[in-house]
Amino acid sequence: MNLKKKNLTPAQYLVSGYFVIIMLGSLLLMLPVATTDGQGLGAVDAVFTATSATCVTGLIVVNTKEAFTIFGSTVIMLLIQIGGLGIMSMSTLFAFIVGKKISLKERLIIQEDLNQYQISGMVRLVQYLLGFTFAIEGTAAAILFLRFSQDYPFWRSVYLSIFHAVSAFNNAGFDLFGNSLEGFTGDLTVNIVIMALIILGGIGFGVMMEAYNRVKFKKTTLQTKIVIVITLALLGFGFITFFILEYNNTLQGLPLLDKTLGAMFLSVTPRTAGFNTVPTGALRQSSLFLIIVLMFIGASPGSTGGGIKTTTFGVILVTMKNMITGKEDMEIYNRRFEKQIVYKAFTITMLAAGLIILVTTLLLVIEDFQFIDALFETVSAFGTVGLSTGITGELSDISRVLITITMFAGRVGPLTLAVAIGEKQRKGVYHYPTEKVMVG
């Protein structure tokens, strides 16, 4: 596509790229060869599934195991990989293969796609990203193969291992077992591998690069510090809370090790993964609400996950703390960040909250759902998580379109989508007089 001729901004190009991939995926899933009934998916279901895969969400309106052939599930797996790595990362991979140079405009789009704050080192970052991804997915697939080969034929085990390694690392949540990972609640190998893939895929490639280069925590960038601290805090808080809340509910009757694994998985999977080892619909409402909060925060920038991101949440916490303590500068770890970052964090959060409120309200008007179920479904779509209390298959066509739009907005980012739709940013040549407004 000639960006200069079309005069597209990086945000508009990015949104257009994801849209094109989703449409191509939808057409492939509508082919008779894609489904086991030989009829292909209907248009609405095909777009929903392709969006869910490309936006690495995992919400499904048909059972992936039962509805799709090898061709259909492979299309889904490829959409997951493209969506997880990012449109421009995959484009850069093909550019590497054919020996094409990456232009400045393309580097700007990569910067937008990977949510980076500087343009320098974009190509090197993509190289690391691709290397990390294929190395981690390959290693995980090999370990999963050793486990699955105990229960399935050789080639079936190979396919299951690759599919679930790709789905987990890209935080997609699609599965080929028909009931997610509920059959592996106490399986140590499957739980550890899947949780490791989810966390690695969700912390961001910039953080992985610093870890790979063995940068000490004190010398890491401020972003890496915030990502690590917020991620560990959310995982720890989630594990303890879920262990207490679900001990005598979904974890009842399980050995202590299985209870521990179940609580750990419940804490990890809302980081936009979408797998579950215990029935989501059977969770207490308090657990469901905590999952909603974790899904809303989501993963980290430059990762395969969604949500408002851990750094956005961290910036808001720091801003609140500094406002309460009377500090003018936004300071943390002997560093400060510009107020523009604060404005962006609050804008992203408010846009996300506004979208969730709107879609949830519309679902409650259109469907006969409980409030917690409708809110859970909407936040799961926005956070590109894929967890559901079981209402996805009951959605009407209109509601499926609403959830499809929500998944799309969650993957490209509410601010990126707003910028792509709106006009280019213009800096004023003059400033109006200031006036105080009472708040709070």
XYZ file of C-alpha atoms in Angstrom:
440
model
C 0.000 0.000 0.000
C 1.368 3.429 -0.933
C 1.112 5.291 2.351
C 2.297 8.581 0.935
C -0.243 8.557 -1.840
C -3.078 7.545 0.434
C -1.794 9.973 3.107
C -2.654 7.550 5.902
C -1.386 8.111 9.420
C 0.350 5.179 11.164
C -2.768 4.669 13.301
C -5.033 4.555 10.244
C -2.703 2.172 8.433
C -2.626 -0.094 11.490
C -6.409 -0.192 11.848
C -6.767 -0.838 8.109
C -4.199 -3.650 8.269
C -6.017 -5.500 11.058
C -9.326 -5.006 9.250
C -7.964 -6.530 6.027
C -6.513 -9.551 7.856
C -9.825 -10.129 9.638
C -11.753 -9.981 6.374
C -9.365 -12.434 4.689
C -9.622 -14.772 7.661
C -13.404 -14.527 7.587
C -13.520 -15.505 3.919
C -11.309 -18.535 4.591
C -13.506 -19.655 7.498
C -16.580 -19.377 5.267
C -15.139 -21.971 2.879
C -16.753 -25.448 3.064
C -13.323 -27.024 3.713
C -12.995 -25.025 6.952
C -15.815 -26.703 8.885
C -16.638 -30.306 9.680
C -20.183 -29.983 8.313
C -18.814 -28.988 4.901
C -20.881 -25.788 4.780
C -18.473 -23.196 6.172
C -19.338 -20.612 8.800
C -22.011 -17.998 8.267
C -20.841 -14.438 7.636
C -21.470 -13.098 11.165
C -19.905 -16.117 12.883
C -16.947 -16.085 10.488
C -16.204 -12.411 11.156
C -16.662 -12.954 14.900
C -14.265 -15.926 14.946
C -11.694 -14.258 12.694
C -11.789 -11.120 14.850
C -11.485 -13.186 18.018
C -8.426 -14.977 16.586
C -6.721 -11.927 15.040
C -7.373 -9.859 18.159
C -6.071 -12.830 20.219
C -9.247 -12.915 22.295
C -10.572 -16.467 22.333
C -14.312 -15.866 22.588
C -16.115 -18.439 20.465
C -19.645 -18.814 19.137
C -18.980 -22.372 17.929
C -16.933 -25.106 19.581
C -13.483 -24.950 17.952
C -12.829 -28.655 18.403
C -16.145 -29.793 16.930
C -16.803 -27.130 14.288
C -13.481 -26.852 12.437
C -11.394 -29.144 10.277
C -7.588 -29.130 10.338
C -7.738 -26.443 7.647
C -10.122 -24.289 9.692
C -8.172 -24.590 12.949
C -4.920 -23.882 11.074
C -6.433 -20.674 9.697
C -7.346 -19.720 13.269
C -3.818 -20.526 14.469
C -2.259 -18.368 11.740
C -4.612 -15.493 12.549
C -3.607 -15.806 16.213
C 0.085 -15.674 15.308
C -0.368 -12.669 13.017
C -2.543 -10.846 15.528
C -0.281 -11.644 18.476
C 2.954 -10.556 16.839
C 1.311 -7.600 15.146
C 0.593 -6.820 11.517
C 3.822 -4.901 11.019
C 5.990 -7.518 12.724
C 4.748 -10.146 10.292
C 5.178 -7.719 7.384
C 8.737 -7.074 8.545
C 9.369 -10.827 8.668
C 8.396 -11.142 5.001
C 10.541 -8.097 4.215
C 13.498 -9.854 5.836
C 12.825 -12.973 3.760
C 12.741 -11.130 0.422
C 15.564 -8.757 1.374
C 13.456 -5.569 1.319
C 14.592 -2.537 3.317
C 12.300 -1.101 5.982
C 11.374 2.523 5.235
C 11.004 5.311 7.795
C 7.215 5.306 7.330
C 7.100 1.579 7.990
C 9.228 2.048 11.123
C 6.684 4.597 12.368
C 3.893 2.061 11.853
C 5.901 -0.624 13.678
C 6.339 1.857 16.524
C 2.555 2.356 16.661
C 1.843 -1.386 16.388
C 4.254 -2.346 19.179
C 3.257 0.642 21.320
C 6.828 1.930 21.660
C 7.750 5.490 22.677
C 10.753 5.915 20.365
C 11.446 5.014 16.751
C 15.108 4.068 17.112
C 15.804 0.344 17.198
C 12.421 -0.682 15.772
C 13.845 -3.186 13.268
C 16.154 -4.682 15.894
C 13.204 -4.968 18.293
C 11.200 -6.851 15.648
C 14.147 -9.198 15.079
C 14.303 -9.944 18.792
C 10.509 -10.254 18.917
C 10.434 -12.865 16.144
C 13.384 -14.757 17.612
C 11.919 -14.823 21.117
C 8.484 -15.830 19.834
C 9.531 -18.791 17.721
C 12.086 -19.989 20.288
C 9.613 -19.849 23.182
C 6.725 -21.359 21.203
C 8.982 -24.110 19.839
C 10.330 -25.033 23.274
C 6.863 -25.027 24.831
C 5.440 -27.111 21.974
C 8.171 -29.718 22.481
C 7.372 -29.999 26.204
C 3.625 -30.147 25.577
C 4.213 -32.842 22.947
C 5.880 -35.068 25.547
C 2.755 -34.707 27.688
C 0.079 -34.972 24.997
C 1.768 -37.964 23.334
C 0.792 -39.987 26.386
C -2.889 -39.634 25.467
C -3.015 -38.926 21.706
C -1.504 -40.355 18.495
C 1.820 -38.912 17.301
C 0.633 -36.417 14.664
C -2.375 -35.363 16.731
C -0.011 -34.671 19.640
C 2.248 -32.615 17.367
C -0.651 -30.487 16.166
C -2.162 -30.043 19.641
C 1.226 -28.996 21.016
C 1.899 -26.392 18.322
C -1.642 -24.994 18.366
C -1.790 -24.542 22.141
C 1.760 -23.172 22.359
C 0.841 -20.499 19.785
C -2.530 -19.822 21.410
C -1.072 -19.513 24.931
C 1.980 -17.379 24.086
C -0.184 -14.999 22.066
C -2.677 -14.886 24.940
C -5.462 -16.056 22.638
C -7.219 -18.773 24.649
C -8.431 -20.894 21.710
C -8.304 -24.629 22.469
C -8.883 -27.924 20.679
C -10.135 -29.897 23.672
C -13.687 -28.544 23.653
C -13.683 -27.419 27.292
C -10.513 -25.316 27.404
C -8.080 -26.924 29.898
C -10.632 -28.167 32.436
C -9.321 -31.691 31.873
C -5.869 -30.619 33.090
C -6.746 -28.890 36.373
C -4.144 -30.846 38.349
C -1.695 -31.526 35.512
C 1.575 -29.922 36.624
C 3.249 -29.953 33.189
C 0.366 -28.417 31.251
C -0.355 -25.817 33.943
C 3.247 -24.654 34.319
C 3.918 -24.496 30.565
C 0.681 -22.672 29.710
C 1.069 -20.202 32.603
C 4.681 -19.514 31.634
C 3.633 -18.868 28.022
C 0.844 -16.510 29.108
C 3.141 -14.497 31.382
C 5.994 -14.332 28.857
C 3.640 -13.292 26.077
C 2.014 -10.664 28.279
C 5.000 -8.836 29.815
C 6.097 -7.184 26.577
C 9.017 -7.771 24.262
C 10.942 -4.776 25.572
C 10.996 -6.342 29.034
C 12.089 -9.678 27.571
C 14.926 -7.943 25.735
C 16.230 -6.422 28.958
C 15.927 -9.782 30.715
C 17.734 -11.483 27.810
C 20.548 -8.937 28.055
C 20.700 -9.596 31.816
C 20.110 -6.002 32.777
C 19.917 -5.671 36.572
C 16.603 -4.448 37.954
C 18.129 -1.192 39.243
C 19.435 -0.397 35.760
C 16.340 -1.355 33.797
C 14.127 1.263 32.175
C 11.304 2.802 34.179
C 8.782 0.989 31.974
C 10.329 -2.391 32.770
C 10.296 -1.623 36.503
C 6.621 -0.677 36.407
C 5.708 -3.732 34.304
C 7.509 -6.178 36.594
C 6.226 -4.686 39.863
C 2.607 -4.354 38.712
C 2.607 -7.812 37.103
C 4.001 -9.555 40.206
C 1.652 -7.610 42.477
C -1.434 -8.529 40.431
C -0.410 -12.185 40.134
C 0.287 -12.470 43.859
C -2.883 -10.650 44.894
C -4.971 -12.684 42.448
C -3.543 -16.019 43.594
C -4.168 -15.375 47.306
C -7.660 -13.982 46.741
C -8.792 -16.743 44.371
C -7.370 -19.428 46.671
C -9.495 -18.060 49.526
C -12.658 -17.329 47.524
C -12.747 -20.581 45.536
C -11.312 -22.957 48.156
C -14.739 -24.367 48.973
C -16.301 -23.663 45.596
C -14.725 -24.606 42.240
C -11.588 -25.912 44.008
C -13.548 -27.951 46.529
C -12.568 -31.599 46.794
C -9.249 -31.176 44.992
C -5.894 -32.081 46.567
C -3.883 -29.141 47.935
C -1.527 -29.130 44.931
C -4.468 -29.025 42.525
C -6.115 -26.227 44.534
C -2.854 -24.287 44.372
C -2.505 -24.808 40.621
C -6.151 -23.882 40.096
C -5.795 -20.619 42.047
C -2.540 -19.788 40.267
C -4.133 -20.377 36.876
C -7.128 -18.227 37.824
C -4.704 -15.420 38.651
C -2.681 -15.768 35.434
C -5.375 -16.303 32.808
C -7.178 -12.910 33.203
C -3.915 -11.346 31.979
C -5.731 -11.614 28.601
C -5.180 -15.345 28.027
C -8.672 -16.858 28.145
C -7.852 -20.441 29.106
C -9.533 -21.927 32.161
C -8.937 -25.045 34.240
C -12.101 -24.635 36.346
C -15.588 -23.742 35.004
C -15.750 -19.936 34.731
C -19.528 -19.895 35.024
C -19.319 -21.680 38.389
C -17.077 -19.059 40.014
C -18.399 -16.896 42.831
C -19.573 -13.441 41.798
C -16.784 -11.923 43.907
C -14.275 -13.950 41.875
C -15.915 -12.908 38.617
C -15.693 -9.250 39.624
C -11.997 -9.576 40.494
C -11.388 -11.230 37.119
C -13.178 -8.283 35.461
C -10.756 -5.886 37.176
C -7.730 -7.970 36.143
C -9.003 -8.271 32.558
C -9.534 -4.510 32.364
C -5.924 -3.854 33.416
C -4.667 -6.592 31.105
C -1.118 -7.215 29.933
C 1.804 -4.869 29.197
C 2.704 -2.606 26.246
C 4.412 -4.255 23.290
C 2.991 -7.654 24.267
C 0.482 -10.056 22.769
C -2.152 -9.083 25.335
C -4.831 -6.418 25.621
C -6.451 -4.294 28.326
C -5.486 -0.756 29.282
C -2.013 -2.202 30.127
C -0.068 -2.522 33.390
C 1.903 0.665 32.714
C -1.283 2.694 32.276
C -2.514 1.344 35.607
C 0.873 2.062 37.169
C 0.935 5.661 35.899
C -2.541 6.241 37.345
C -1.460 4.836 40.731
C 1.674 6.996 40.792
C -0.351 10.079 39.822
C -2.876 9.420 42.586
C -0.105 8.910 45.157
C 1.722 12.064 44.147
C -1.475 14.120 44.103
C -2.301 12.935 47.638
C 1.223 13.637 48.920
C 1.325 17.037 47.220
C 4.159 16.340 44.750
C 4.041 18.309 41.524
C 6.265 15.973 39.500
C 5.175 12.415 38.749
C 8.075 10.610 40.443
C 8.919 6.936 40.929
C 12.210 5.037 41.257
C 14.156 8.320 41.201
C 12.705 9.126 37.796
C 9.812 11.247 36.616
C 7.567 11.027 33.579
C 6.007 13.845 31.622
C 2.472 14.998 32.279
C 1.623 14.080 28.682
C 1.955 10.423 29.760
C -0.533 11.080 32.555
C -3.001 12.631 30.094
C -2.614 9.645 27.782
C -3.101 7.132 30.613
C -6.306 8.780 31.803
C -7.578 9.172 28.224
C -7.032 5.471 27.490
C -8.736 4.473 30.737
C -11.757 6.730 30.172
C -12.154 5.660 26.525
C -11.989 2.007 27.592
C -14.458 2.522 30.432
C -16.804 4.449 28.141
C -16.767 1.699 25.509
C -17.377 -0.995 28.124
C -20.269 0.930 29.691
C -21.863 1.513 26.276
C -21.556 -2.087 25.051
C -22.648 -3.570 28.387
C -25.721 -1.337 28.425
C -26.627 -2.315 24.857
C -26.201 -6.024 25.684
C -28.545 -5.643 28.668
C -31.109 -3.924 26.422
C -30.855 -6.476 23.609
C -30.379 -9.703 25.579
C -31.892 -11.223 28.707
C -28.604 -11.565 30.605
C -27.593 -10.928 34.187
C -25.573 -7.739 34.665
C -22.419 -9.554 35.845
C -22.514 -11.853 32.791
C -22.935 -8.987 30.315
C -20.196 -6.916 31.976
C -17.871 -9.930 32.145
C -18.392 -10.697 28.446
C -17.760 -7.086 27.405
C -14.609 -6.633 29.484
C -13.349 -10.014 28.295
C -13.812 -8.844 24.697
C -12.156 -5.480 25.277
C -9.250 -7.017 27.203
C -8.875 -9.629 24.420
C -9.145 -12.288 27.119
C -11.694 -14.800 25.908
C -13.089 -15.950 29.243
C -16.863 -16.252 29.362
C -19.531 -17.280 31.821
C -21.111 -19.240 28.968
C -23.276 -16.656 27.207
C -21.193 -16.159 24.028
C -23.037 -18.817 22.050
C -26.376 -17.286 23.080
C -25.602 -13.850 21.653
C -27.863 -12.582 18.879
C -26.321 -11.384 15.620
C -26.505 -7.747 16.742
C -24.780 -8.567 20.029
C -22.112 -10.570 18.191
C -21.396 -7.531 16.052
C -21.088 -5.397 19.202
C -18.648 -7.856 20.794
C -16.724 -8.064 17.513
C -16.263 -4.286 17.494
C -15.216 -4.393 21.146
C -12.588 -7.050 20.460
C -11.233 -5.013 17.553
C -11.047 -1.844 19.654
C -9.346 -3.752 22.446
C -6.648 -5.141 20.161
C -5.682 -1.998 18.264
C -6.168 0.113 21.397
C -8.974 2.599 22.102
C -6.678 5.605 21.709
C -5.181 4.336 18.441
C -8.668 3.683 17.100
C -9.864 7.126 18.173
C -6.849 8.808 16.567
C -7.340 6.776 13.376
C -10.976 7.832 13.134
C -10.387 11.427 14.215
C -8.316 14.122 12.642
C -4.576 14.549 12.900
C -3.273 16.196 16.039
C -2.797 19.933 15.654
C -0.781 22.122 17.988
C -2.367 25.480 18.702
C -0.485 28.610 17.739
C -1.918 30.494 20.721
C -3.161 29.738 24.247
C -6.376 30.867 25.921
C -6.337 32.446 29.383
C -6.431 29.988 32.286
C -9.310 29.758 34.733
C -9.744 27.559 37.788
C -12.438 24.883 38.009
C -13.398 23.220 41.307
C -13.264 19.412 41.226
C -13.781 16.717 43.839
